[in-house]
Amino acid sequence: MDFNGSSGGGSDHRQIEESKPLLGEMSATEGNKMGAAPCRRALLHCNGMRYKLLQEGDIQVCVIRHPRTFLSKILTSKFLRRWEPHHLTLADNSVASATPTGYMENSISYSAIEDVQLLSWENAPKYCLQLTIPGGTVLLQAANSYLRDQWFHSLQWKKKIYKYKKVLSNPSRWEVVLKEIRTLVDMALTSPLQDDSIHQAPLEIVSKLLSENNNLTTQDHESIIVAIAPLLENNHPPPDLCEFFCKHCRERPRSMVVIEVFTPVVQRILKHNMDFGKCPRLRLFTQEYILALNELNAGMEVVKKFIHSMHGPTGQCPHPRVLPNLVAVCLAAIYSCYEEFINSRDNSPSLKEIRNGCQQQCDRKPNLPLRLLHTSPDLVSQEATLTESRLKPVIVTSNEIHVEVERNNTTNQKMTANVGNDSEPNLIDCLMVSPTCSTMSIELSTQADRILGCYVEILKMLSDYDDWRPALASLLQPIPFPKEALAHEKFTKELKYVIQRFAEDPRQEVHSCLLSVRAGKDGWFQLYSPGGVACDDDGELFASMVHILMGSCYKTKKFLLSLAENKLGPCMLLALRGNQTMVEILCLMLEYNIIDNNDTQLQIISTLESTDVGKRMYEQLCDRQRELKELQRKGGPTRLTLPSKSTDADLARLLSSGSFGNLENLSLAFTNVTSACAEHLIKLPSLKQLNLWSTQFGDAGLRLLSEHLTMLQVLNLCETPVTDAGLLALSSMKSLCSLNMNSTKLSADTYEDLKAKLPNLKEVDVRYTEAW
């Protein structure tokens, strides 16, 4: 049976239907034509009920073919035709059955459905739905009234959306199109259906309409944006619509539509978007919106108010996705500023070649849009006699970026040794000054420079919020910027404010992100240290970073060792200039025997004695060393128990009173000692058993013990405030045989990790912990 109306009569009905307003209801006269008195149309009120949009479902179907003049007689007949069970699918264009037999042998096109009604009559099956088609009627019977209403609203929605797609696909007059768009939006807002597609379908229709019609005026753009604004309050715009919004932000950044309509849309994107990777155009729209705000008269003040509105007035932002999304937008915008330079990498010398100076001029591809000129290694010997050539700067320009290369007149031995090395250099080595490229200054175009300034300023704003700073530091710890940005003096100089905020924050979760994210990879600490490409302050920021890291770094000895290996020269220079932090660093290197070379030790001592503060600290170090020798001198008790209520000062006073070189067992149980006493405990060379039961000894002290008391065998931490952060450090104490963590904040994962890393551990007490 064909329901698509191939007869002449059916064609007339479709023409009449399409000439009606899309959302218009049938008049009372038309309703009387369709049925007699017993057949009545149910009143269409939502009554607060909400339904999910049906895509498919099981329902009973009955088809009645009849002349229209006898409809009332058939519907009031006692005996109706047979019902067939079908699994119907509401597709985009038609209603079809999963088993195309019987009544549903052919699908029913939405264009063939003249009307959809809820029917109720005497002596007839309940929960019935009527579809009026050319030459007949299709009756659908649901299991209950809720399912019937759900089928009714779903069919109504599918039918109307199909008609709107058809009408708006061939627009004639834009004033009519705008009116239809407003009607479509009203229909979506008042629909009792609750589904994401209810609001997305109209947006996709409008998006397709705009993508296929590029000759719209600015007034038409704004009228359409205002018309669909109510739908955007709770829905993300589709990709094509995002492109349309981006274009409007670029062409008319001062339009009131940007402030009044786009602001709540962007706020919703930042609060609820989970992954810009799946919808990059949402990120691009957010990026263009922020740039449009920056074009207003107040400029960055407007952007600052917007960022504050996203954070909220309280000290804690209630939306966890706002910061990651803002950072993602900033990173993408900053990357776009250097995109042309990045794309030219294939035709330019690699950063390894820049460092090693090993690329031949004839090896390059022709017609380079941008390249860095430098000499080859074969010419290095010739440079010794060509002083004028060495000192002459080479400038290479493109329409976006200017790179100046000033040649040096010295040869780096380390570079020469690495010429034949094929391994990729690390990030900081790539950016360090090379023998053939002593300076690299990048100049961006005006537009790129404006974008860069805007988004670096946003990163500064984000770093000013205390609650956002830990997450921001974690996101920026891997240095997610292109190498070209890190080689750009203006960028690193502006970003320095953010790094300073991290270095000033006392929370370890913040300033620890200054270090590299993993071994072998450089971090902000290396980038802004003396000799790094971003250092422009003679090491002031470096000293600040060292100070904060030494105050909380539990791998103090390891950190000092890395400084001695890589940054000893800068540390001595800053100490020579009277920097107190660096003086302390040099004293600690001597105290912990970090420096093995005697000449280097003498040089450090000379450096310390050259300033008043250094001389004073070195004298204190000598006094401590004499006390340490006295403390560690063989003799004294092998067991020692401090009285309850003893403090850190009492312990320090006791240990300074004699020799404790033989002390193997120390009990501080039920005393008031804290992590501060760890500085004294690590000086006991023979200590094997330590009892800290019911003390205030915490994570910081535990980290210090794990680094120095590697021979400790028995440790009691029962009822101490230690957590996983400190307990994980015990994995380096391979001699531990007995460990009591009763009533601590030990987790099951940390317990399993400790068991795997401590092979000699035989006795463990984890009662009243998560691991119990």
GROMACS .gro file of N, CA and C in nm, residues 664-764:
model
  303
  664GLU      N    1   7.164   0.382   6.883
  664GLU     CA    2   7.097   0.299   6.783
  664GLU      C    3   6.946   0.301   6.798
  665ASN      N    4   6.898   0.325   6.920
  665ASN     CA    5   6.754   0.319   6.946
  665ASN      C    6   6.710   0.449   7.013
  666LEU      N    7   6.622   0.523   6.945
  666LEU     CA    8   6.574   0.650   6.999
  666LEU      C    9   6.422   0.648   7.002
  667SER      N   10   6.366   0.674   7.122
  667SER     CA   11   6.221   0.678   7.138
  667SER      C   12   6.176   0.819   7.171
  668LEU      N   13   6.091   0.874   7.083
  668LEU     CA   14   6.032   1.006   7.104
  668LEU      C   15   5.880   0.993   7.122
  669ALA      N   16   5.835   0.875   7.160
  669ALA     CA   17   5.692   0.848   7.172
  669ALA      C   18   5.627   0.939   7.275
  670PHE      N   19   5.507   0.989   7.239
  670PHE     CA   20   5.423   1.072   7.327
  670PHE      C   21   5.490   1.205   7.364
  671THR      N   22   5.581   1.250   7.280
  671THR     CA   23   5.640   1.383   7.300
  671THR      C   24   5.572   1.482   7.206
  672ASN      N   25   5.615   1.608   7.214
  672ASN     CA   26   5.556   1.712   7.129
  672ASN      C   27   5.649   1.751   7.014
  673VAL      N   28   5.737   1.661   6.974
  673VAL     CA   29   5.828   1.694   6.865
  673VAL      C   30   5.753   1.701   6.732
  674THR      N   31   5.808   1.778   6.640
  674THR     CA   32   5.747   1.796   6.507
  674THR      C   33   5.850   1.760   6.400
  675SER      N   34   5.815   1.790   6.276
  675SER     CA   35   5.906   1.762   6.165
  675SER      C   36   6.036   1.841   6.175
  676ALA      N   37   6.034   1.949   6.253
  676ALA     CA   38   6.155   2.032   6.266
  676ALA      C   39   6.271   1.955   6.328
  677CYS      N   40   6.243   1.854   6.409
  677CYS     CA   41   6.351   1.780   6.475
  677CYS      C   42   6.424   1.687   6.380
  678ALA      N   43   6.373   1.672   6.257
  678ALA     CA   44   6.437   1.583   6.161
  678ALA      C   45   6.578   1.630   6.128
  679GLU      N   46   6.603   1.762   6.135
  679GLU     CA   47   6.737   1.814   6.107
  679GLU      C   48   6.839   1.761   6.207
  680HIS      N   49   6.796   1.732   6.328
  680HIS     CA   50   6.887   1.676   6.428
  680HIS      C   51   6.896   1.524   6.418
  681LEU      N   52   6.786   1.461   6.382
  681LEU     CA   53   6.785   1.315   6.375
  681LEU      C   54   6.876   1.263   6.264
  682ILE      N   55   6.886   1.337   6.152
  682ILE     CA   56   6.965   1.287   6.040
  682ILE      C   57   7.115   1.292   6.070
  683LYS      N   58   7.153   1.353   6.182
  683LYS     CA   59   7.295   1.361   6.218
  683LYS      C   60   7.341   1.244   6.303
  684LEU      N   61   7.248   1.154   6.335
  684LEU     CA   62   7.282   1.038   6.418
  684LEU      C   63   7.325   0.924   6.326
  685PRO      N   64   7.457   0.893   6.320
  685PRO     CA   65   7.507   0.800   6.218
  685PRO      C   66   7.469   0.655   6.241
  686SER      N   67   7.445   0.615   6.366
  686SER     CA   68   7.422   0.473   6.398
  686SER      C   69   7.276   0.441   6.423
  687LEU      N   70   7.188   0.536   6.405
  687LEU     CA   71   7.047   0.517   6.440
  687LEU      C   72   6.984   0.409   6.352
  688LYS      N   73   6.922   0.309   6.418
  688LYS     CA   74   6.857   0.199   6.348
  688LYS      C   75   6.710   0.185   6.383
  689GLN      N   76   6.673   0.232   6.503
  689GLN     CA   77   6.533   0.220   6.547
  689GLN      C   78   6.484   0.357   6.595
  690LEU      N   79   6.370   0.399   6.542
  690LEU     CA   80   6.315   0.530   6.576
  690LEU      C   81   6.166   0.516   6.605
  691ASN      N   82   6.125   0.562   6.726
  691ASN     CA   83   5.986   0.553   6.769
  691ASN      C   84   5.927   0.693   6.776
  692LEU      N   85   5.830   0.721   6.688
  692LEU     CA   86   5.763   0.852   6.682
  692LEU      C   87   5.616   0.840   6.717
  693TRP      N   88   5.579   0.743   6.794
  693TRP     CA   89   5.438   0.715   6.826
  693TRP      C   90   5.375   0.838   6.892
  694SER      N   91   5.260   0.876   6.840
  694SER     CA   92   5.177   0.983   6.896
  694SER      C   93   5.254   1.115   6.910
  695THR      N   94   5.326   1.151   6.804
  695THR     CA   95   5.393   1.281   6.799
  695THR      C   96   5.331   1.363   6.685
  696GLN      N   97   5.381   1.484   6.665
  696GLN     CA   98   5.332   1.569   6.557
  696GLN      C   99   5.428   1.567   6.438
  697PHE      N  100   5.503   1.459   6.427
  697PHE     CA  101   5.599   1.443   6.318
  697PHE      C  102   5.523   1.420   6.188
  698GLY      N  103   5.547   1.505   6.086
  698GLY     CA  104   5.467   1.499   5.964
  698GLY      C  105   5.545   1.462   5.839
  699ASP      N  106   5.484   1.493   5.725
  699ASP     CA  107   5.539   1.453   5.596
  699ASP      C  108   5.675   1.515   5.567
  700ALA      N  109   5.691   1.644   5.599
  700ALA     CA  110   5.817   1.712   5.569
  700ALA      C  111   5.935   1.645   5.638
  701GLY      N  112   5.918   1.610   5.765
  701GLY     CA  113   6.025   1.543   5.838
  701GLY      C  114   6.051   1.404   5.784
  702LEU      N  115   5.943   1.336   5.745
  702LEU     CA  116   5.957   1.200   5.692
  702LEU      C  117   6.037   1.201   5.562
  703ARG      N  118   6.016   1.302   5.480
  703ARG     CA  119   6.092   1.312   5.355
  703ARG      C  120   6.242   1.330   5.382
  704LEU      N  121   6.275   1.412   5.482
  704LEU     CA  122   6.415   1.435   5.516
  704LEU      C  123   6.480   1.309   5.571
  705LEU      N  124   6.408   1.237   5.655
  705LEU     CA  125   6.461   1.112   5.710
  705LEU      C  126   6.488   1.010   5.599
  706SER      N  127   6.395   1.001   5.504
  706SER     CA  128   6.409   0.901   5.397
  706SER      C  129   6.531   0.926   5.311
  707GLU      N  130   6.577   1.052   5.306
  707GLU     CA  131   6.691   1.083   5.223
  707GLU      C  132   6.824   1.058   5.294
  708HIS      N  133   6.828   1.073   5.427
  708HIS     CA  134   6.955   1.065   5.500
  708HIS      C  135   6.969   0.939   5.584
  709LEU      N  136   6.861   0.892   5.646
  709LEU     CA  137   6.871   0.773   5.733
  709LEU      C  138   6.836   0.648   5.654
  710THR      N  139   6.915   0.619   5.552
  710THR     CA  140   6.886   0.505   5.466
  710THR      C  141   6.910   0.371   5.535
  711MET      N  142   6.982   0.370   5.649
  711MET     CA  143   7.011   0.245   5.721
  711MET      C  144   6.911   0.217   5.832
  712LEU      N  145   6.808   0.297   5.845
  712LEU     CA  146   6.708   0.277   5.951
  712LEU      C  147   6.634   0.145   5.927
  713GLN      N  148   6.615   0.068   6.036
  713GLN     CA  149   6.554  -0.064   6.025
  713GLN      C  150   6.414  -0.072   6.084
  714VAL      N  151   6.389   0.004   6.192
  714VAL     CA  152   6.259   0.001   6.260
  714VAL      C  153   6.207   0.143   6.272
  715LEU      N  154   6.082   0.164   6.229
  715LEU     CA  155   6.022   0.298   6.233
  715LEU      C  156   5.877   0.285   6.278
  716ASN      N  157   5.843   0.360   6.384
  716ASN     CA  158   5.707   0.358   6.439
  716ASN      C  159   5.643   0.494   6.415
  717LEU      N  160   5.540   0.496   6.329
  717LEU     CA  161   5.468   0.621   6.296
  717LEU      C  162   5.323   0.616   6.344
  718CYS      N  163   5.295   0.531   6.439
  718CYS     CA  164   5.158   0.514   6.487
  718CYS      C  165   5.101   0.645   6.540
  719GLU      N  166   4.981   0.680   6.495
  719GLU     CA  167   4.908   0.798   6.541
  719GLU      C  168   4.985   0.928   6.515
  720THR      N  169   5.052   0.934   6.401
  720THR     CA  170   5.116   1.058   6.358
  720THR      C  171   5.037   1.115   6.240
  721PRO      N  172   5.052   1.244   6.210
  721PRO     CA  173   4.973   1.305   6.101
  721PRO      C  174   5.030   1.284   5.962
  722VAL      N  175   5.112   1.182   5.943
  722VAL     CA  176   5.172   1.160   5.811
  722VAL      C  177   5.064   1.113   5.712
  723THR      N  178   5.086   1.145   5.586
  723THR     CA  179   4.993   1.108   5.478
  723THR      C  180   5.069   1.034   5.369
  724ASP      N  181   4.997   1.003   5.261
  724ASP     CA  182   5.060   0.933   5.149
  724ASP      C  183   5.178   1.011   5.093
  725ALA      N  184   5.169   1.145   5.094
  725ALA     CA  185   5.276   1.227   5.037
  725ALA      C  186   5.409   1.202   5.105
  726GLY      N  187   5.408   1.182   5.237
  726GLY     CA  188   5.531   1.154   5.309
  726GLY      C  189   5.566   1.007   5.311
  727LEU      N  190   5.465   0.921   5.323
  727LEU     CA  191   5.489   0.778   5.332
  727LEU      C  192   5.551   0.722   5.204
  728LEU      N  193   5.517   0.781   5.090
  728LEU     CA  194   5.574   0.733   4.964
  728LEU      C  195   5.726   0.751   4.961
  729ALA      N  196   5.777   0.849   5.035
  729ALA     CA  197   5.921   0.873   5.038
  729ALA      C  198   5.996   0.760   5.108
  730LEU      N  199   5.927   0.680   5.189
  730LEU     CA  200   5.993   0.571   5.260
  730LEU      C  201   6.041   0.462   5.166
  731SER      N  202   5.998   0.466   5.040
  731SER     CA  203   6.038   0.361   4.945
  731SER      C  204   6.189   0.360   4.921
  732SER      N  205   6.260   0.468   4.956
  732SER     CA  206   6.406   0.471   4.938
  732SER      C  207   6.480   0.411   5.057
  733MET      N  208   6.409   0.380   5.165
  733MET     CA  209   6.473   0.324   5.285
  733MET      C  210   6.469   0.171   5.277
  734LYS      N  211   6.561   0.116   5.198
  734LYS     CA  212   6.560  -0.026   5.166
  734LYS      C  213   6.591  -0.116   5.285
  735SER      N  214   6.645  -0.060   5.394
  735SER     CA  215   6.682  -0.142   5.510
  735SER      C  216   6.567  -0.161   5.607
  736LEU      N  217   6.453  -0.098   5.586
  736LEU     CA  218   6.341  -0.109   5.679
  736LEU      C  219   6.293  -0.253   5.691
  737CYS      N  220   6.288  -0.302   5.815
  737CYS     CA  221   6.237  -0.437   5.843
  737CYS      C  222   6.100  -0.432   5.912
  738SER      N  223   6.079  -0.325   5.991
  738SER     CA  224   5.954  -0.313   6.067
  738SER      C  225   5.901  -0.171   6.050
  739LEU      N  226   5.772  -0.161   6.015
  739LEU     CA  227   5.710  -0.030   5.991
  739LEU      C  228   5.570  -0.030   6.050
  740ASN      N  229   5.547   0.064   6.143
  740ASN     CA  230   5.416   0.076   6.207
  740ASN      C  231   5.348   0.202   6.155
  741MET      N  232   5.238   0.184   6.080
  741MET     CA  233   5.159   0.295   6.027
  741MET      C  234   5.016   0.293   6.081
  742ASN      N  235   5.000   0.237   6.196
  742ASN     CA  236   4.869   0.226   6.261
  742ASN      C  237   4.809   0.365   6.282
  743SER      N  238   4.681   0.378   6.244
  743SER     CA  239   4.605   0.503   6.268
  743SER      C  240   4.666   0.624   6.197
  744THR      N  241   4.718   0.602   6.077
  744THR     CA  242   4.765   0.713   5.993
  744THR      C  243   4.673   0.726   5.873
  745LYS      N  244   4.703   0.821   5.786
  745LYS     CA  245   4.621   0.843   5.666
  745LYS      C  246   4.677   0.765   5.548
  746LEU      N  247   4.717   0.644   5.573
  746LEU     CA  248   4.772   0.557   5.469
  746LEU      C  249   4.660   0.506   5.379
  747SER      N  250   4.681   0.511   5.248
  747SER     CA  251   4.583   0.457   5.153
  747SER      C  252   4.627   0.319   5.107
  748ALA      N  253   4.535   0.246   5.050
  748ALA     CA  254   4.565   0.109   5.005
  748ALA      C  255   4.668   0.110   4.892
  749ASP      N  256   4.660   0.206   4.802
  749ASP     CA  257   4.754   0.212   4.689
  749ASP      C  258   4.897   0.237   4.738
  750THR      N  259   4.911   0.330   4.833
  750THR     CA  260   5.044   0.358   4.886
  750THR      C  261   5.101   0.238   4.959
  751TYR      N  262   5.017   0.167   5.032
  751TYR     CA  263   5.062   0.047   5.103
  751TYR      C  264   5.115  -0.058   5.006
  752GLU      N  265   5.042  -0.079   4.897
  752GLU     CA  266   5.087  -0.176   4.796
  752GLU      C  267   5.218  -0.130   4.732
  753ASP      N  268   5.233  -0.002   4.711
  753ASP     CA  269   5.356   0.050   4.652
  753ASP      C  270   5.475   0.030   4.746
  754LEU      N  271   5.454   0.054   4.875
  754LEU     CA  272   5.562   0.036   4.972
  754LEU      C  273   5.603  -0.110   4.983
  755LYS      N  274   5.506  -0.200   4.981
  755LYS     CA  275   5.538  -0.342   4.989
  755LYS      C  276   5.622  -0.387   4.870
  756ALA      N  277   5.595  -0.329   4.755
  756ALA     CA  278   5.668  -0.368   4.634
  756ALA      C  279   5.810  -0.312   4.633
  757LYS      N  280   5.832  -0.197   4.698
  757LYS     CA  281   5.962  -0.130   4.690
  757LYS      C  282   6.050  -0.153   4.813
  758LEU      N  283   5.998  -0.216   4.917
  758LEU     CA  284   6.076  -0.244   5.037
  758LEU      C  285   6.091  -0.395   5.053
  759PRO      N  286   6.193  -0.453   4.995
  759PRO     CA  287   6.204  -0.600   4.994
  759PRO      C  288   6.230  -0.661   5.131
  760ASN      N  289   6.291  -0.586   5.224
  760ASN     CA  290   6.325  -0.641   5.356
  760ASN      C  291   6.215  -0.623   5.459
  761LEU      N  292   6.104  -0.564   5.421
  761LEU     CA  293   5.997  -0.535   5.515
  761LEU      C  294   5.926  -0.664   5.556
  762LYS      N  295   5.929  -0.693   5.686
  762LYS     CA  296   5.870  -0.816   5.737
  762LYS      C  297   5.753  -0.791   5.831
  763GLU      N  298   5.762  -0.686   5.913
  763GLU     CA  299   5.655  -0.655   6.009
  763GLU      C  300   5.592  -0.521   5.970
  764VAL      N  301   5.460  -0.525   5.948
  764VAL     CA  302   5.387  -0.404   5.909
  764VAL      C  303   5.257  -0.398   5.987
   0.00000   0.00000   0.00000
